mmCIF file with all atom_site columns, C-alpha atoms in Angstrom:
data_model
loop_
_atom_site.group_PDB
_atom_site.id
_atom_site.type_symbol
_atom_site.label_atom_id
_atom_site.label_alt_id
_atom_site.label_comp_id
_atom_site.label_asym_id
_atom_site.label_entity_id
_atom_site.label_seq_id
_atom_site.pdbx_PDB_ins_code
_atom_site.Cartn_x
_atom_site.Cartn_y
_atom_site.Cartn_z
_atom_site.occupancy
_atom_site.B_iso_or_equiv
_atom_site.pdbx_formal_charge
_atom_site.auth_seq_id
_atom_site.auth_comp_id
_atom_site.auth_asym_id
_atom_site.auth_atom_id
_atom_site.pdbx_PDB_model_num
ATOM 1   C CA . VAL A 1 1   ? -0.012  0.008  0.002   1.00 82.00 ? 287 VAL A CA 1
ATOM 2   C CA . GLN A 1 2   ? 1.765   3.080  -1.240  1.00 93.00 ? 288 GLN A CA 1
ATOM 3   C CA . LEU A 1 3   ? 1.260   6.605  -2.531  1.00 96.00 ? 289 LEU A CA 1
ATOM 4   C CA . GLN A 1 4   ? 3.789   8.171  -4.812  1.00 96.00 ? 290 GLN A CA 1
ATOM 5   C CA . ALA A 1 5   ? 3.739   11.942 -5.210  1.00 97.00 ? 291 ALA A CA 1
ATOM 6   C CA . SER A 1 6   ? 5.605   13.549 -8.104  1.00 97.00 ? 292 SER A CA 1
ATOM 7   C CA . GLY A 1 7   ? 5.659   16.603 -10.319 1.00 97.00 ? 293 GLY A CA 1
ATOM 8   C CA . GLY A 1 8   ? 7.240   19.205 -8.076  1.00 97.00 ? 294 GLY A CA 1
ATOM 9   C CA . GLY A 1 9   ? 9.933   21.587 -9.192  1.00 97.00 ? 295 GLY A CA 1
ATOM 10  C CA . LEU A 1 10  ? 11.086  25.155 -9.544  1.00 98.00 ? 296 LEU A CA 1
ATOM 11  C CA . VAL A 1 11  ? 8.734   27.565 -11.254 1.00 98.00 ? 297 VAL A CA 1
ATOM 12  C CA . GLN A 1 12  ? 8.524   31.311 -11.624 1.00 98.00 ? 298 GLN A CA 1
ATOM 13  C CA . PRO A 1 13  ? 5.690   33.298 -10.003 1.00 98.00 ? 299 PRO A CA 1
ATOM 14  C CA . GLY A 1 14  ? 2.623   33.095 -12.181 1.00 98.00 ? 300 GLY A CA 1
ATOM 15  C CA . GLY A 1 15  ? 3.656   29.725 -13.534 1.00 98.00 ? 301 GLY A CA 1
ATOM 16  C CA . SER A 1 16  ? 1.996   26.322 -13.361 1.00 98.00 ? 302 SER A CA 1
ATOM 17  C CA . LEU A 1 17  ? 2.795   22.835 -12.188 1.00 98.00 ? 303 LEU A CA 1
ATOM 18  C CA . ARG A 1 18  ? 0.833   19.601 -12.095 1.00 98.00 ? 304 ARG A CA 1
ATOM 19  C CA . LEU A 1 19  ? 1.387   17.242 -9.195  1.00 98.00 ? 305 LEU A CA 1
ATOM 20  C CA . SER A 1 20  ? 0.511   13.555 -9.428  1.00 98.00 ? 306 SER A CA 1
ATOM 21  C CA . CYS A 1 21  ? -0.333  11.107 -6.684  1.00 97.00 ? 307 CYS A CA 1
ATOM 22  C CA . ALA A 1 22  ? -0.220  7.512  -7.864  1.00 97.00 ? 308 ALA A CA 1
ATOM 23  C CA . ALA A 1 23  ? -1.546  4.709  -5.667  1.00 94.00 ? 309 ALA A CA 1
ATOM 24  C CA . SER A 1 24  ? -0.231  1.160  -5.713  1.00 92.00 ? 310 SER A CA 1
ATOM 25  C CA . GLY A 1 25  ? -1.449  -1.828 -3.777  1.00 90.00 ? 311 GLY A CA 1
ATOM 26  C CA . PHE A 1 26  ? -4.946  -0.451 -3.225  1.00 87.00 ? 312 PHE A CA 1
ATOM 27  C CA . SER A 1 27  ? -7.758  1.206  -5.132  1.00 88.00 ? 313 SER A CA 1
ATOM 28  C CA . LEU A 1 28  ? -8.469  4.871  -4.655  1.00 89.00 ? 314 LEU A CA 1
ATOM 29  C CA . ASN A 1 29  ? -12.153 4.176  -5.198  1.00 88.00 ? 315 ASN A CA 1
ATOM 30  C CA . TYR A 1 30  ? -12.725 3.869  -1.458  1.00 90.00 ? 316 TYR A CA 1
ATOM 31  C CA . TYR A 1 31  ? -10.593 6.769  -0.272  1.00 93.00 ? 317 TYR A CA 1
ATOM 32  C CA . ALA A 1 32  ? -10.624 10.501 -0.229  1.00 95.00 ? 318 ALA A CA 1
ATOM 33  C CA . ILE A 1 33  ? -7.298  11.857 -1.462  1.00 96.00 ? 319 ILE A CA 1
ATOM 34  C CA . GLY A 1 34  ? -5.957  15.007 0.057   1.00 97.00 ? 320 GLY A CA 1
ATOM 35  C CA . TRP A 1 35  ? -3.068  17.222 -0.766  1.00 98.00 ? 321 TRP A CA 1
ATOM 36  C CA . PHE A 1 36  ? -1.193  18.887 2.085   1.00 98.00 ? 322 PHE A CA 1
ATOM 37  C CA . ARG A 1 37  ? 1.794   21.159 2.139   1.00 98.00 ? 323 ARG A CA 1
ATOM 38  C CA . GLN A 1 38  ? 4.376   22.107 4.687   1.00 97.00 ? 324 GLN A CA 1
ATOM 39  C CA . ALA A 1 39  ? 6.694   25.089 4.454   1.00 96.00 ? 325 ALA A CA 1
ATOM 40  C CA . PRO A 1 40  ? 9.813   25.425 6.619   1.00 91.00 ? 326 PRO A CA 1
ATOM 41  C CA . GLY A 1 41  ? 8.874   26.377 10.196  1.00 93.00 ? 327 GLY A CA 1
ATOM 42  C CA . LYS A 1 42  ? 5.146   26.026 9.531   1.00 95.00 ? 328 LYS A CA 1
ATOM 43  C CA . GLU A 1 43  ? 2.547   23.418 10.290  1.00 95.00 ? 329 GLU A CA 1
ATOM 44  C CA . ARG A 1 44  ? 1.241   21.075 7.675   1.00 96.00 ? 330 ARG A CA 1
ATOM 45  C CA . GLU A 1 45  ? -1.862  22.518 6.069   1.00 96.00 ? 331 GLU A CA 1
ATOM 46  C CA . GLY A 1 46  ? -4.604  21.023 3.946   1.00 97.00 ? 332 GLY A CA 1
ATOM 47  C CA . VAL A 1 47  ? -4.606  22.281 0.341   1.00 98.00 ? 333 VAL A CA 1
ATOM 48  C CA . SER A 1 48  ? -7.254  20.270 -1.408  1.00 98.00 ? 334 SER A CA 1
ATOM 49  C CA . CYS A 1 49  ? -9.211  17.040 -1.291  1.00 97.00 ? 335 CYS A CA 1
ATOM 50  C CA . ILE A 1 50  ? -11.333 14.927 -3.598  1.00 97.00 ? 336 ILE A CA 1
ATOM 51  C CA . SER A 1 51  ? -13.864 12.479 -2.279  1.00 95.00 ? 337 SER A CA 1
ATOM 52  C CA . SER A 1 52  ? -14.486 9.120  -3.910  1.00 92.00 ? 338 SER A CA 1
ATOM 53  C CA . ALA A 1 53  ? -17.840 8.792  -2.153  1.00 88.00 ? 339 ALA A CA 1
ATOM 54  C CA . ASP A 1 54  ? -19.505 11.534 -4.179  1.00 89.00 ? 340 ASP A CA 1
ATOM 55  C CA . GLY A 1 55  ? -16.771 13.289 -6.174  1.00 91.00 ? 341 GLY A CA 1
ATOM 56  C CA . SER A 1 56  ? -16.865 16.416 -4.058  1.00 94.00 ? 342 SER A CA 1
ATOM 57  C CA . THR A 1 57  ? -13.794 18.624 -4.129  1.00 97.00 ? 343 THR A CA 1
ATOM 58  C CA . PHE A 1 58  ? -12.511 20.955 -1.463  1.00 97.00 ? 344 PHE A CA 1
ATOM 59  C CA . TYR A 1 59  ? -9.914  23.704 -1.425  1.00 98.00 ? 345 TYR A CA 1
ATOM 60  C CA . ALA A 1 60  ? -8.183  25.887 1.086   1.00 97.00 ? 346 ALA A CA 1
ATOM 61  C CA . ASP A 1 61  ? -9.156  29.527 0.704   1.00 97.00 ? 347 ASP A CA 1
ATOM 62  C CA . SER A 1 62  ? -5.550  30.379 -0.155  1.00 97.00 ? 348 SER A CA 1
ATOM 63  C CA . VAL A 1 63  ? -5.617  28.244 -3.331  1.00 98.00 ? 349 VAL A CA 1
ATOM 64  C CA . LYS A 1 64  ? -9.256  28.482 -4.385  1.00 97.00 ? 350 LYS A CA 1
ATOM 65  C CA . GLY A 1 65  ? -9.536  29.544 -8.007  1.00 97.00 ? 351 GLY A CA 1
ATOM 66  C CA . ARG A 1 66  ? -5.888  28.716 -8.708  1.00 98.00 ? 352 ARG A CA 1
ATOM 67  C CA . PHE A 1 67  ? -5.625  24.976 -7.957  1.00 98.00 ? 353 PHE A CA 1
ATOM 68  C CA . THR A 1 68  ? -7.759  22.174 -9.387  1.00 98.00 ? 354 THR A CA 1
ATOM 69  C CA . ILE A 1 69  ? -7.876  18.607 -8.073  1.00 98.00 ? 355 ILE A CA 1
ATOM 70  C CA . SER A 1 70  ? -8.922  15.731 -10.267 1.00 97.00 ? 356 SER A CA 1
ATOM 71  C CA . LYS A 1 71  ? -8.860  11.952 -10.371 1.00 96.00 ? 357 LYS A CA 1
ATOM 72  C CA . ASP A 1 72  ? -8.238  9.388  -13.079 1.00 94.00 ? 358 ASP A CA 1
ATOM 73  C CA . ASN A 1 73  ? -9.755  6.106  -11.931 1.00 91.00 ? 359 ASN A CA 1
ATOM 74  C CA . SER A 1 74  ? -8.208  4.137  -14.792 1.00 92.00 ? 360 SER A CA 1
ATOM 75  C CA . GLU A 1 75  ? -4.767  5.306  -13.712 1.00 93.00 ? 361 GLU A CA 1
ATOM 76  C CA . ASN A 1 76  ? -5.522  5.134  -9.973  1.00 94.00 ? 362 ASN A CA 1
ATOM 77  C CA . THR A 1 77  ? -4.023  8.597  -9.764  1.00 96.00 ? 363 THR A CA 1
ATOM 78  C CA . VAL A 1 78  ? -5.040  11.979 -8.398  1.00 97.00 ? 364 VAL A CA 1
ATOM 79  C CA . TYR A 1 79  ? -3.731  15.212 -9.850  1.00 98.00 ? 365 TYR A CA 1
ATOM 80  C CA . LEU A 1 80  ? -3.329  18.717 -8.505  1.00 98.00 ? 366 LEU A CA 1
ATOM 81  C CA . GLN A 1 81  ? -3.107  21.341 -11.227 1.00 98.00 ? 367 GLN A CA 1
ATOM 82  C CA . MET A 1 82  ? -1.548  24.464 -9.780  1.00 98.00 ? 368 MET A CA 1
ATOM 83  C CA . SER A 1 83  ? -1.727  27.720 -11.665 1.00 98.00 ? 369 SER A CA 1
ATOM 84  C CA . SER A 1 84  ? -0.897  31.371 -10.941 1.00 98.00 ? 370 SER A CA 1
ATOM 85  C CA . LEU A 1 85  ? 1.666   30.151 -8.456  1.00 98.00 ? 371 LEU A CA 1
ATOM 86  C CA . LYS A 1 86  ? 2.911   32.522 -5.804  1.00 98.00 ? 372 LYS A CA 1
ATOM 87  C CA . PRO A 1 87  ? 6.081   32.475 -3.685  1.00 97.00 ? 373 PRO A CA 1
ATOM 88  C CA . GLU A 1 88  ? 3.928   31.644 -0.661  1.00 96.00 ? 374 GLU A CA 1
ATOM 89  C CA . ASP A 1 89  ? 2.986   28.359 -2.353  1.00 98.00 ? 375 ASP A CA 1
ATOM 90  C CA . THR A 1 90  ? 6.557   27.171 -1.846  1.00 98.00 ? 376 THR A CA 1
ATOM 91  C CA . ALA A 1 91  ? 6.470   24.027 0.302   1.00 98.00 ? 377 ALA A CA 1
ATOM 92  C CA . VAL A 1 92  ? 6.807   20.278 0.308   1.00 98.00 ? 378 VAL A CA 1
ATOM 93  C CA . TYR A 1 93  ? 3.534   18.845 -0.997  1.00 98.00 ? 379 TYR A CA 1
ATOM 94  C CA . PHE A 1 94  ? 2.212   15.523 0.273   1.00 98.00 ? 380 PHE A CA 1
ATOM 95  C CA . CYS A 1 95  ? -0.704  13.429 -0.857  1.00 97.00 ? 381 CYS A CA 1
ATOM 96  C CA . ALA A 1 96  ? -2.596  11.218 1.528   1.00 97.00 ? 382 ALA A CA 1
ATOM 97  C CA . ALA A 1 97  ? -5.486  8.779  1.562   1.00 96.00 ? 383 ALA A CA 1
ATOM 98  C CA . ALA A 1 98  ? -8.405  8.855  3.998   1.00 95.00 ? 384 ALA A CA 1
ATOM 99  C CA . PRO A 1 99  ? -10.757 5.830  4.031   1.00 92.00 ? 385 PRO A CA 1
ATOM 100 C CA . GLU A 1 100 ? -14.403 6.658  3.270   1.00 92.00 ? 386 GLU A CA 1
ATOM 101 C CA . ILE A 1 101 ? -16.233 4.006  5.284   1.00 82.00 ? 387 ILE A CA 1
ATOM 102 C CA . LEU A 1 102 ? -19.493 2.631  3.825   1.00 80.00 ? 388 LEU A CA 1
ATOM 103 C CA . GLY A 1 103 ? -19.367 5.259  1.071   1.00 77.00 ? 389 GLY A CA 1
ATOM 104 C CA . ARG A 1 104 ? -19.594 8.174  3.458   1.00 82.00 ? 390 ARG A CA 1
ATOM 105 C CA . ARG A 1 105 ? -17.757 11.296 2.428   1.00 84.00 ? 391 ARG A CA 1
ATOM 106 C CA . VAL A 1 106 ? -14.795 12.222 4.636   1.00 83.00 ? 392 VAL A CA 1
ATOM 107 C CA . THR A 1 107 ? -15.490 15.072 7.002   1.00 85.00 ? 393 THR A CA 1
ATOM 108 C CA . THR A 1 108 ? -12.970 17.741 8.056   1.00 92.00 ? 394 THR A CA 1
ATOM 109 C CA . TRP A 1 109 ? -10.826 16.900 5.029   1.00 95.00 ? 395 TRP A CA 1
ATOM 110 C CA . TYR A 1 110 ? -8.162  19.353 6.188   1.00 94.00 ? 396 TYR A CA 1
ATOM 111 C CA . ASN A 1 111 ? -7.420  17.329 9.332   1.00 94.00 ? 397 ASN A CA 1
ATOM 112 C CA . PRO A 1 112 ? -4.269  15.233 8.755   1.00 94.00 ? 398 PRO A CA 1
ATOM 113 C CA . GLU A 1 113 ? -5.465  12.769 11.366  1.00 94.00 ? 399 GLU A CA 1
ATOM 114 C CA . LYS A 1 114 ? -8.184  11.577 8.989   1.00 94.00 ? 400 LYS A CA 1
ATOM 115 C CA . TYR A 1 115 ? -5.515  10.179 6.621   1.00 96.00 ? 401 TYR A CA 1
ATOM 116 C CA . THR A 1 116 ? -4.058  6.737  7.061   1.00 95.00 ? 402 THR A CA 1
ATOM 117 C CA . THR A 1 117 ? -1.589  6.553  4.139   1.00 95.00 ? 403 THR A CA 1
ATOM 118 C CA . TRP A 1 118 ? 0.869   9.269  3.124   1.00 96.00 ? 404 TRP A CA 1
ATOM 119 C CA . GLY A 1 119 ? 3.131   9.741  0.173   1.00 95.00 ? 405 GLY A CA 1
ATOM 120 C CA . GLN A 1 120 ? 6.724   10.871 0.501   1.00 93.00 ? 406 GLN A CA 1
ATOM 121 C CA . GLY A 1 121 ? 6.309   14.498 -0.546  1.00 94.00 ? 407 GLY A CA 1
ATOM 122 C CA . THR A 1 122 ? 7.469   16.537 -3.536  1.00 97.00 ? 408 THR A CA 1
ATOM 123 C CA . GLN A 1 123 ? 9.139   19.959 -3.333  1.00 98.00 ? 409 GLN A CA 1
ATOM 124 C CA . VAL A 1 124 ? 7.488   22.939 -5.018  1.00 98.00 ? 410 VAL A CA 1
ATOM 125 C CA . THR A 1 125 ? 9.540   26.134 -5.168  1.00 98.00 ? 411 THR A CA 1
ATOM 126 C CA . VAL A 1 126 ? 8.068   29.320 -6.609  1.00 98.00 ? 412 VAL A CA 1
ATOM 127 C CA . SER A 1 127 ? 10.787  31.884 -7.182  1.00 96.00 ? 413 SER A CA 1
ATOM 128 C CA . SER A 1 128 ? 12.116  34.280 -9.794  1.00 94.00 ? 414 SER A CA 1
#
């Protein structure tokens, strides 16, 4: 059971990146997938989440309108398209899986304690 996050890198302000979170050893069909980020000296914060129970998507206010989360069931992969990137988006980005028991949508998606499986993180640096 593993999540593999990738797609990070160095980008100029205003640029775009697409992060991928590929699952192996289990199906994402029964999990909500969240993206979190952690900048140096700061707490880990929830960025976005997509529910498998009903397809709902959630975003932190700081990224709403700039980031888009999506899921490809055939690839067992979740994507985070990030646009109009700002220096304050610089962080290590993690993806994580939260079980959605009996098809019920995860609540408080931004709470890391809801997530049972974590990927290794990918660095995103926004700088000129």
